[in-house]
Amino acid sequence: MTDAPGARPGAEPPERARHDPAGAHDRSGDALPDDDRPAPADATGPAATPAMPAGTIVIEDGVIPRRVRRPFDLVRALTAVAAIILIVAVTFFLTGTTTGVESDINGVGQLLPDVLKVVVTILAGFGILGLPLAVTVDLLIRRRPRQLLDVFVASAIAAALAIGLSVLIQHFGSVQLLIALTGQTLRDGRVPVDPVFAALAAMVTVARLVGRDRWGSIAVIIVTAICLAQLLSGGTSAATVALSLLLGWTVGLLTRYAVGTPTTRPSGLEVAATMESAGYPLSVLRAWRETARGRSYQARTTSGELLRVKVLDRDREGAGLLSYAWRQLQLRDDSSGSLGFSMHGVLDHSALLTYAAESVGAPTPRLVLVSGVGPDAALLVYESVAGHTLDDLDPAHITESDLESAFRAVKTLHDNQIAHRTLSADQLLRTADGTIWLTGIEQGAIAASDVQRRIDLAELLCTLGLLVGADRTIAAGTKVLGSDRLSLAMPALQPVAMSRTTRKAMRGNKKLLIDLRDGLVSAAPSVAETAPLDLRRVKLRTLITVVLGLVAGYVLLGQLTTYNIITLFGSARWDWVLVAFALAFLSFVGAALSLSGFVPEKLSHIRTFAAQLAAGFATLVSPPTVGTVAVNVRYLQKSGLHPALASASVGVSQVFAFGLHISLLFGFGLAAGSQHSLAIEPPKWAIVAVIVLVALAAIAFAFGPVRRIVSERVRPILKEVGPRLVTIAQRPWKIVEGAGGILLLNAAFCLCMVASVHAFGGDGNVAAISIVYLAGSTLGQAAPTPGGIGAVEAVYVAGLTAAGVEASVALSATFLFRAVTFYLPTIPGYLCFNWLQRVGAL
């Protein structure tokens, strides 16, 4: 037999078959399940296909491999891993529940009839040896030594992993984990992961027994009997059984995915026979390419009609599931994967979209046949449209008529609420008469939303813009759709909304989006809606907020668990505690005034106050002052201030705050007089950290590039501070507002510490306690820890003790002060942080 034309060098021998009446074979018997079907290599034999039309040539150019990796195997493996993690977590944290389950199982076992126990024991005894032997004989009879080798390898790997995990848990795991999995504290008792169960599960999975009716039932009964026998005898626990079976299943699935499984795809001969039985006898069926969900053929009927045959193979079910899940997580409105992942789901969706497009007169290839090809494949047959896709054409040969034809085709779809969803250049086909046809419509959506149609227009603009430029594209679109309708695509001009092919093409031409937006604005200046659509469901900013929230929660809980909160507040005087809370609230009012007082522009009082709470939350996850400054600058920018003016306003506020803070420290020092000898000593580690940071900064400034970078960033801000001061000086009441806010802020903090001391029966000079706060907060600003945690508390306790407060009272007062002014406000601060982001104020 000679090779068929077009076969690739080195590929498997292509199929080339002609009609042979003597070779006709009736396959009316029971359909063979998964692996009982003959491999494609055997398809040329008499039993391969029904009678073929006379003269049919089938060229199978390597689109049917002998072994395939099934995407669903990988998906199932990931699901099994997630189930393993869940079981370990549940049994570890809910040990009481798992112990109760063990007791229930033992109780049920005692109630079972003895006859049933004997039957289960016999089945388990015979099955543990008989099942592997039966699988071996079956695979040898079916002439599948490669699959038998895979079974042995997977079983050995599963057993080895089970033994290794058991050794690790028994010798290095915690007692709680051992109890959770085995129900015992003995490290040489029950195994946490049973190698026999794991090996059996891997064997059944790789041998694909569950997919075969009789073998599947037998395998399930035997494995269940083995597990029940061990459970009823007390030799293992339910957690061990579940964990072992899941481990074996995972190993089996990963083995199948790694080495592949024998294909069940019908051959090209069977495809041709199916088409003949449906009234389309073929003269030639040539493999074209392999697709994500199957393969594609080019066909010619005996009457000379050209067809394109798309075959969907069951072993490609689940292809693209992970990328689709990521797109759904990433985007709010994405239907690119809504066609489903089962073979029949893809078939139904593709046929529905094609028929819908054809019914409205859209230029799409006509669907002439939909049919199943045995139990493991289905086909869609389209009329073949002769032409060239736009990505194959020289852009210089693309005319205005071509561009307008593309917009008219999409307009026809959109007028009937159909979205294409993949309008890349390889889906736009120009025929000899200049008509643009749309291929790939089966990826689209019916009853498409306004957002989906906008995304379609945006992608078409990008696709054509990449070929001929923004000006020609917008001119053609305006002529067909009008400027107002075309401008609806402007908010959707975002790479994330495009199909993968278009996104990849846009990476090297980011300026195109700017040109398209400018062109649309020029074409429709009266259109007001130009803000980008909020398409992303999960943004980088959202992830950062969640991470910061988790870090803040961890830090906060770590600090709160250091003290017995109930005992602490139970021993405090609630009148003074309420006073401390009120003063803490006033401190945020003062902070809001200290910011708005140095901003000549009008700010929202509520949002400014919320920004100070949000800054308190940011301080919990960043060094002192850094979080506050960053939040305030960002808030002012979102309020309409130029970045330089926002930075200058915050800078002026910080300069005034520092000056007044030092002045208050000096004033209270004079007021305290010589009543107390205040010797506030910061922790040694804080001193060392400050010295190290200062030394590193000095070394860094010794390098010219560092000085240049700092100069470039700081000089513009300093240039704005002077004019900003002049602007504010012209409005004295703004200075009074800002300075008054700073004084209120510091006074509230000082009195809050005094109230905290009195809440636990302490007493002390008000001026001395105020000095403790002022000095402690100043030293705390240099601490590299978030919010100065650790350093600030140590300074406060030492300072209060030096000011004459009892050590126990000083400790409790310090915690109360930090709780009401720092830790607890982070909760409403987190809420304000999210609210300000949601309304676009941060």
mmCIF file of N, CA and C in Angstrom, residues 374-472:
data_model
loop_
_atom_site.group_PDB
_atom_site.id
_atom_site.type_symbol
_atom_site.label_atom_id
_atom_site.label_comp_id
_atom_site.label_asym_id
_atom_site.label_seq_id
_atom_site.Cartn_x
_atom_site.Cartn_y
_atom_site.Cartn_z
ATOM 1 N N GLY A 374 -20.261 7.052 16.675
ATOM 2 C CA GLY A 374 -20.072 6.108 17.761
ATOM 3 C C GLY A 374 -20.262 6.790 19.100
ATOM 4 N N PRO A 375 -19.895 6.120 20.186
ATOM 5 C CA PRO A 375 -20.103 6.702 21.514
ATOM 6 C C PRO A 375 -19.033 7.703 21.938
ATOM 7 N N ASP A 376 -17.957 7.814 21.168
ATOM 8 C CA ASP A 376 -16.816 8.599 21.630
ATOM 9 C C ASP A 376 -16.498 9.804 20.773
ATOM 10 N N ALA A 377 -17.352 10.185 19.857
ATOM 11 C CA ALA A 377 -17.085 11.354 19.020
ATOM 12 C C ALA A 377 -18.377 11.847 18.400
ATOM 13 N N ALA A 378 -18.334 13.069 17.932
ATOM 14 C CA ALA A 378 -19.444 13.671 17.197
ATOM 15 C C ALA A 378 -18.843 14.590 16.150
ATOM 16 N N LEU A 379 -19.610 14.894 15.131
ATOM 17 C CA LEU A 379 -19.074 15.748 14.073
ATOM 18 C C LEU A 379 -20.067 16.833 13.688
ATOM 19 N N LEU A 380 -19.491 17.949 13.225
ATOM 20 C CA LEU A 380 -20.241 19.043 12.636
ATOM 21 C C LEU A 380 -19.657 19.273 11.248
ATOM 22 N N VAL A 381 -20.507 19.287 10.241
ATOM 23 C CA VAL A 381 -20.049 19.438 8.866
ATOM 24 C C VAL A 381 -20.531 20.788 8.343
ATOM 25 N N TYR A 382 -19.588 21.625 7.888
ATOM 26 C CA TYR A 382 -19.890 22.955 7.375
ATOM 27 C C TYR A 382 -19.570 23.013 5.886
ATOM 28 N N GLU A 383 -20.291 23.872 5.184
ATOM 29 C CA GLU A 383 -19.889 24.180 3.828
ATOM 30 C C GLU A 383 -18.531 24.875 3.856
ATOM 31 N N SER A 384 -17.668 24.510 2.964
ATOM 32 C CA SER A 384 -16.347 25.123 2.909
ATOM 33 C C SER A 384 -16.420 26.401 2.079
ATOM 34 N N VAL A 385 -15.976 27.514 2.676
ATOM 35 C CA VAL A 385 -15.974 28.806 1.996
ATOM 36 C C VAL A 385 -14.548 29.090 1.522
ATOM 37 N N ALA A 386 -14.377 29.271 0.243
ATOM 38 C CA ALA A 386 -13.051 29.503 -0.325
ATOM 39 C C ALA A 386 -12.660 30.961 -0.124
ATOM 40 N N GLY A 387 -11.468 31.177 0.363
ATOM 41 C CA GLY A 387 -10.989 32.540 0.558
ATOM 42 C C GLY A 387 -9.729 32.553 1.403
ATOM 43 N N HIS A 388 -9.352 33.743 1.847
ATOM 44 C CA HIS A 388 -8.157 33.913 2.669
ATOM 45 C C HIS A 388 -8.519 34.694 3.918
ATOM 46 N N THR A 389 -8.001 34.267 5.053
ATOM 47 C CA THR A 389 -8.218 35.029 6.281
ATOM 48 C C THR A 389 -7.385 36.306 6.240
ATOM 49 N N LEU A 390 -7.830 37.320 6.969
ATOM 50 C CA LEU A 390 -7.153 38.616 6.899
ATOM 51 C C LEU A 390 -5.724 38.553 7.419
ATOM 52 N N ASP A 391 -5.420 37.631 8.336
ATOM 53 C CA ASP A 391 -4.051 37.557 8.823
ATOM 54 C C ASP A 391 -3.107 36.976 7.782
ATOM 55 N N ASP A 392 -3.656 36.343 6.721
ATOM 56 C CA ASP A 392 -2.813 35.819 5.647
ATOM 57 C C ASP A 392 -2.628 36.822 4.514
ATOM 58 N N LEU A 393 -3.380 37.920 4.542
ATOM 59 C CA LEU A 393 -3.308 38.895 3.460
ATOM 60 C C LEU A 393 -2.275 39.971 3.762
ATOM 61 N N ASP A 394 -1.737 40.549 2.723
ATOM 62 C CA ASP A 394 -0.887 41.720 2.853
ATOM 63 C C ASP A 394 -1.776 42.897 3.249
ATOM 64 N N PRO A 395 -1.489 43.588 4.379
ATOM 65 C CA PRO A 395 -2.356 44.707 4.795
ATOM 66 C C PRO A 395 -2.572 45.743 3.699
ATOM 67 N N ALA A 396 -1.608 45.884 2.792
ATOM 68 C CA ALA A 396 -1.757 46.865 1.713
ATOM 69 C C ALA A 396 -2.875 46.480 0.753
ATOM 70 N N HIS A 397 -3.249 45.185 0.738
ATOM 71 C CA HIS A 397 -4.294 44.716 -0.165
ATOM 72 C C HIS A 397 -5.666 44.693 0.490
ATOM 73 N N ILE A 398 -5.760 45.142 1.726
ATOM 74 C CA ILE A 398 -7.051 45.202 2.419
ATOM 75 C C ILE A 398 -7.683 46.553 2.112
ATOM 76 N N THR A 399 -8.830 46.544 1.474
ATOM 77 C CA THR A 399 -9.469 47.771 1.017
ATOM 78 C C THR A 399 -10.502 48.268 2.014
ATOM 79 N N GLU A 400 -10.983 49.509 1.777
ATOM 80 C CA GLU A 400 -12.053 50.064 2.603
ATOM 81 C C GLU A 400 -13.307 49.208 2.499
ATOM 82 N N SER A 401 -13.525 48.618 1.333
ATOM 83 C CA SER A 401 -14.690 47.748 1.146
ATOM 84 C C SER A 401 -14.599 46.521 2.057
ATOM 85 N N ASP A 402 -13.379 45.986 2.217
ATOM 86 C CA ASP A 402 -13.189 44.847 3.111
ATOM 87 C C ASP A 402 -13.507 45.246 4.558
ATOM 88 N N LEU A 403 -13.025 46.409 4.964
ATOM 89 C CA LEU A 403 -13.264 46.861 6.337
ATOM 90 C C LEU A 403 -14.757 47.073 6.584
ATOM 91 N N GLU A 404 -15.420 47.706 5.635
ATOM 92 C CA GLU A 404 -16.848 47.948 5.805
ATOM 93 C C GLU A 404 -17.630 46.635 5.810
ATOM 94 N N SER A 405 -17.203 45.676 5.003
ATOM 95 C CA SER A 405 -17.870 44.371 4.976
ATOM 96 C C SER A 405 -17.745 43.671 6.320
ATOM 97 N N ALA A 406 -16.578 43.792 6.978
ATOM 98 C CA ALA A 406 -16.391 43.187 8.302
ATOM 99 C C ALA A 406 -17.328 43.832 9.324
ATOM 100 N N PHE A 407 -17.437 45.154 9.292
ATOM 101 C CA PHE A 407 -18.332 45.832 10.233
ATOM 102 C C PHE A 407 -19.791 45.484 9.954
ATOM 103 N N ARG A 408 -20.160 45.329 8.672
ATOM 104 C CA ARG A 408 -21.545 44.949 8.360
ATOM 105 C C ARG A 408 -21.864 43.555 8.868
ATOM 106 N N ALA A 409 -20.911 42.641 8.762
ATOM 107 C CA ALA A 409 -21.141 41.278 9.238
ATOM 108 C C ALA A 409 -21.381 41.265 10.752
ATOM 109 N N VAL A 410 -20.551 42.009 11.479
ATOM 110 C CA VAL A 410 -20.714 42.066 12.937
ATOM 111 C C VAL A 410 -22.002 42.806 13.298
ATOM 112 N N LYS A 411 -22.350 43.822 12.531
ATOM 113 C CA LYS A 411 -23.594 44.565 12.778
ATOM 114 C C LYS A 411 -24.805 43.641 12.654
ATOM 115 N N THR A 412 -24.778 42.752 11.679
ATOM 116 C CA THR A 412 -25.884 41.806 11.515
ATOM 117 C C THR A 412 -26.045 40.936 12.760
ATOM 118 N N LEU A 413 -24.934 40.471 13.301
ATOM 119 C CA LEU A 413 -24.998 39.667 14.525
ATOM 120 C C LEU A 413 -25.534 40.491 15.685
ATOM 121 N N HIS A 414 -24.985 41.678 15.885
ATOM 122 C CA HIS A 414 -25.352 42.489 17.042
ATOM 123 C C HIS A 414 -26.794 42.972 16.967
ATOM 124 N N ASP A 415 -27.277 43.228 15.777
ATOM 125 C CA ASP A 415 -28.681 43.640 15.642
ATOM 126 C C ASP A 415 -29.632 42.553 16.126
ATOM 127 N N ASN A 416 -29.156 41.328 16.146
ATOM 128 C CA ASN A 416 -29.973 40.201 16.602
ATOM 129 C C ASN A 416 -29.456 39.615 17.918
ATOM 130 N N GLN A 417 -28.690 40.438 18.665
ATOM 131 C CA GLN A 417 -28.183 40.085 19.999
ATOM 132 C C GLN A 417 -27.361 38.803 19.983
ATOM 133 N N ILE A 418 -26.493 38.685 19.004
ATOM 134 C CA ILE A 418 -25.538 37.578 18.931
ATOM 135 C C ILE A 418 -24.136 38.180 19.003
ATOM 136 N N ALA A 419 -23.310 37.639 19.873
ATOM 137 C CA ALA A 419 -21.924 38.091 19.994
ATOM 138 C C ALA A 419 -21.000 37.002 19.466
ATOM 139 N N HIS A 420 -19.952 37.418 18.777
ATOM 140 C CA HIS A 420 -19.005 36.459 18.196
ATOM 141 C C HIS A 420 -17.991 35.993 19.224
ATOM 142 N N ARG A 421 -17.402 36.918 19.973
ATOM 143 C CA ARG A 421 -16.502 36.688 21.097
ATOM 144 C C ARG A 421 -15.062 36.351 20.715
ATOM 145 N N THR A 422 -14.773 36.062 19.430
ATOM 146 C CA THR A 422 -13.377 35.773 19.036
ATOM 147 C C THR A 422 -13.089 36.413 17.679
ATOM 148 N N LEU A 423 -13.233 37.723 17.595
ATOM 149 C CA LEU A 423 -13.069 38.415 16.322
ATOM 150 C C LEU A 423 -11.596 38.749 16.068
ATOM 151 N N SER A 424 -10.772 37.743 16.019
ATOM 152 C CA SER A 424 -9.366 37.913 15.664
ATOM 153 C C SER A 424 -9.227 37.824 14.151
ATOM 154 N N ALA A 425 -8.059 38.170 13.642
ATOM 155 C CA ALA A 425 -7.863 38.241 12.188
ATOM 156 C C ALA A 425 -8.024 36.881 11.517
ATOM 157 N N ASP A 426 -7.747 35.795 12.227
ATOM 158 C CA ASP A 426 -7.871 34.474 11.616
ATOM 159 C C ASP A 426 -9.319 33.995 11.540
ATOM 160 N N GLN A 427 -10.264 34.778 12.078
ATOM 161 C CA GLN A 427 -11.678 34.430 11.987
ATOM 162 C C GLN A 427 -12.409 35.276 10.951
ATOM 163 N N LEU A 428 -11.701 36.173 10.271
ATOM 164 C CA LEU A 428 -12.291 37.025 9.235
ATOM 165 C C LEU A 428 -11.787 36.545 7.879
ATOM 166 N N LEU A 429 -12.686 36.018 7.063
ATOM 167 C CA LEU A 429 -12.324 35.358 5.803
ATOM 168 C C LEU A 429 -12.837 36.185 4.626
ATOM 169 N N ARG A 430 -11.934 36.577 3.733
ATOM 170 C CA ARG A 430 -12.339 37.325 2.540
ATOM 171 C C ARG A 430 -12.430 36.380 1.356
ATOM 172 N N THR A 431 -13.606 36.372 0.713
ATOM 173 C CA THR A 431 -13.817 35.532 -0.455
ATOM 174 C C THR A 431 -13.447 36.290 -1.725
ATOM 175 N N ALA A 432 -13.568 35.621 -2.849
ATOM 176 C CA ALA A 432 -13.162 36.219 -4.118
ATOM 177 C C ALA A 432 -14.011 37.434 -4.475
ATOM 178 N N ASP A 433 -15.285 37.466 -4.036
ATOM 179 C CA ASP A 433 -16.141 38.608 -4.362
ATOM 180 C C ASP A 433 -15.992 39.760 -3.377
ATOM 181 N N GLY A 434 -15.055 39.636 -2.412
ATOM 182 C CA GLY A 434 -14.792 40.710 -1.464
ATOM 183 C C GLY A 434 -15.640 40.685 -0.211
ATOM 184 N N THR A 435 -16.498 39.683 -0.069
ATOM 185 C CA THR A 435 -17.324 39.569 1.135
ATOM 186 C C THR A 435 -16.473 39.036 2.291
ATOM 187 N N ILE A 436 -16.673 39.601 3.470
ATOM 188 C CA ILE A 436 -15.996 39.112 4.667
ATOM 189 C C ILE A 436 -16.927 38.149 5.394
ATOM 190 N N TRP A 437 -16.469 36.909 5.551
ATOM 191 C CA TRP A 437 -17.231 35.879 6.267
ATOM 192 C C TRP A 437 -16.645 35.739 7.677
ATOM 193 N N LEU A 438 -17.524 35.408 8.601
ATOM 194 C CA LEU A 438 -17.121 35.207 9.990
ATOM 195 C C LEU A 438 -17.070 33.719 10.291
ATOM 196 N N THR A 439 -15.911 33.223 10.643
ATOM 197 C CA THR A 439 -15.783 31.835 11.071
ATOM 198 C C THR A 439 -15.637 31.799 12.591
ATOM 199 N N GLY A 440 -15.710 30.612 13.162
ATOM 200 C CA GLY A 440 -15.557 30.478 14.606
ATOM 201 C C GLY A 440 -16.734 31.015 15.400
ATOM 202 N N ILE A 441 -17.908 31.117 14.785
ATOM 203 C CA ILE A 441 -19.076 31.661 15.477
ATOM 204 C C ILE A 441 -19.525 30.752 16.622
ATOM 205 N N GLU A 442 -19.116 29.492 16.586
ATOM 206 C CA GLU A 442 -19.548 28.561 17.636
ATOM 207 C C GLU A 442 -18.999 28.921 19.010
ATOM 208 N N GLN A 443 -18.042 29.839 19.078
ATOM 209 C CA GLN A 443 -17.516 30.287 20.362
ATOM 210 C C GLN A 443 -18.324 31.435 20.950
ATOM 211 N N GLY A 444 -19.358 31.880 20.246
ATOM 212 C CA GLY A 444 -20.056 33.092 20.626
ATOM 213 C C GLY A 444 -21.142 32.893 21.659
ATOM 214 N N ALA A 445 -22.061 33.866 21.701
ATOM 215 C CA ALA A 445 -23.133 33.851 22.698
ATOM 216 C C ALA A 445 -24.392 34.423 22.077
ATOM 217 N N ILE A 446 -25.532 33.808 22.381
ATOM 218 C CA ILE A 446 -26.816 34.348 21.961
ATOM 219 C C ILE A 446 -27.416 35.121 23.128
ATOM 220 N N ALA A 447 -28.412 35.968 22.801
ATOM 221 C CA ALA A 447 -28.970 36.876 23.810
ATOM 222 C C ALA A 447 -27.829 37.615 24.512
ATOM 223 N N ALA A 448 -26.887 38.089 23.690
ATOM 224 C CA ALA A 448 -25.672 38.702 24.226
ATOM 225 C C ALA A 448 -26.001 40.006 24.939
ATOM 226 N N SER A 449 -25.290 40.243 26.013
ATOM 227 C CA SER A 449 -25.478 41.463 26.795
ATOM 228 C C SER A 449 -24.843 42.648 26.079
ATOM 229 N N ASP A 450 -25.167 43.837 26.566
ATOM 230 C CA ASP A 450 -24.581 45.048 26.003
ATOM 231 C C ASP A 450 -23.067 45.039 26.158
ATOM 232 N N VAL A 451 -22.574 44.551 27.284
ATOM 233 C CA VAL A 451 -21.125 44.502 27.517
ATOM 234 C C VAL A 451 -20.462 43.559 26.527
ATOM 235 N N GLN A 452 -21.071 42.407 26.258
ATOM 236 C CA GLN A 452 -20.482 41.452 25.321
ATOM 237 C C GLN A 452 -20.428 42.026 23.910
ATOM 238 N N ARG A 453 -21.454 42.766 23.512
ATOM 239 C CA ARG A 453 -21.436 43.369 22.181
ATOM 240 C C ARG A 453 -20.410 44.495 22.106
ATOM 241 N N ARG A 454 -20.244 45.239 23.192
ATOM 242 C CA ARG A 454 -19.205 46.277 23.210
ATOM 243 C C ARG A 454 -17.816 45.655 23.078
ATOM 244 N N ILE A 455 -17.604 44.551 23.781
ATOM 245 C CA ILE A 455 -16.305 43.874 23.691
ATOM 246 C C ILE A 455 -16.063 43.376 22.270
ATOM 247 N N ASP A 456 -17.113 42.867 21.619
ATOM 248 C CA ASP A 456 -16.992 42.444 20.227
ATOM 249 C C ASP A 456 -16.513 43.598 19.342
ATOM 250 N N LEU A 457 -17.165 44.738 19.479
ATOM 251 C CA LEU A 457 -16.776 45.904 18.683
ATOM 252 C C LEU A 457 -15.344 46.328 18.982
ATOM 253 N N ALA A 458 -14.993 46.313 20.265
ATOM 254 C CA ALA A 458 -13.637 46.705 20.653
ATOM 255 C C ALA A 458 -12.609 45.767 20.046
ATOM 256 N N GLU A 459 -12.890 44.473 20.060
ATOM 257 C CA GLU A 459 -11.923 43.533 19.492
ATOM 258 C C GLU A 459 -11.831 43.687 17.978
ATOM 259 N N LEU A 460 -12.972 43.939 17.324
ATOM 260 C CA LEU A 460 -12.924 44.150 15.883
ATOM 261 C C LEU A 460 -12.107 45.399 15.551
ATOM 262 N N LEU A 461 -12.274 46.458 16.329
ATOM 263 C CA LEU A 461 -11.470 47.669 16.118
ATOM 264 C C LEU A 461 -9.984 47.365 16.273
ATOM 265 N N CYS A 462 -9.643 46.606 17.312
ATOM 266 C CA CYS A 462 -8.226 46.270 17.537
ATOM 267 C C CYS A 462 -7.679 45.389 16.425
ATOM 268 N N THR A 463 -8.465 44.397 16.010
ATOM 269 C CA THR A 463 -8.008 43.486 14.959
ATOM 270 C C THR A 463 -7.753 44.224 13.656
ATOM 271 N N LEU A 464 -8.720 45.026 13.237
ATOM 272 C CA LEU A 464 -8.548 45.769 11.989
ATOM 273 C C LEU A 464 -7.503 46.872 12.140
ATOM 274 N N GLY A 465 -7.444 47.490 13.334
ATOM 275 C CA GLY A 465 -6.439 48.518 13.576
ATOM 276 C C GLY A 465 -5.028 47.980 13.483
ATOM 277 N N LEU A 466 -4.808 46.758 13.929
ATOM 278 C CA LEU A 466 -3.489 46.142 13.807
ATOM 279 C C LEU A 466 -3.104 45.932 12.350
ATOM 280 N N LEU A 467 -4.108 45.755 11.482
ATOM 281 C CA LEU A 467 -3.831 45.487 10.074
ATOM 282 C C LEU A 467 -3.670 46.762 9.251
ATOM 283 N N VAL A 468 -4.575 47.739 9.470
ATOM 284 C CA VAL A 468 -4.576 48.904 8.579
ATOM 285 C C VAL A 468 -4.447 50.223 9.316
ATOM 286 N N GLY A 469 -4.373 50.197 10.648
ATOM 287 C CA GLY A 469 -4.250 51.437 11.395
ATOM 288 C C GLY A 469 -5.578 51.917 11.952
ATOM 289 N N ALA A 470 -5.496 52.790 12.958
ATOM 290 C CA ALA A 470 -6.695 53.247 13.658
ATOM 291 C C ALA A 470 -7.564 54.139 12.786
ATOM 292 N N ASP A 471 -6.972 55.015 11.990
ATOM 293 C CA ASP A 471 -7.758 55.986 11.223
ATOM 294 C C ASP A 471 -8.665 55.304 10.199
ATOM 295 N N ARG A 472 -8.101 54.410 9.405
ATOM 296 C CA ARG A 472 -8.914 53.716 8.406
ATOM 297 C C ARG A 472 -9.985 52.851 9.062
#
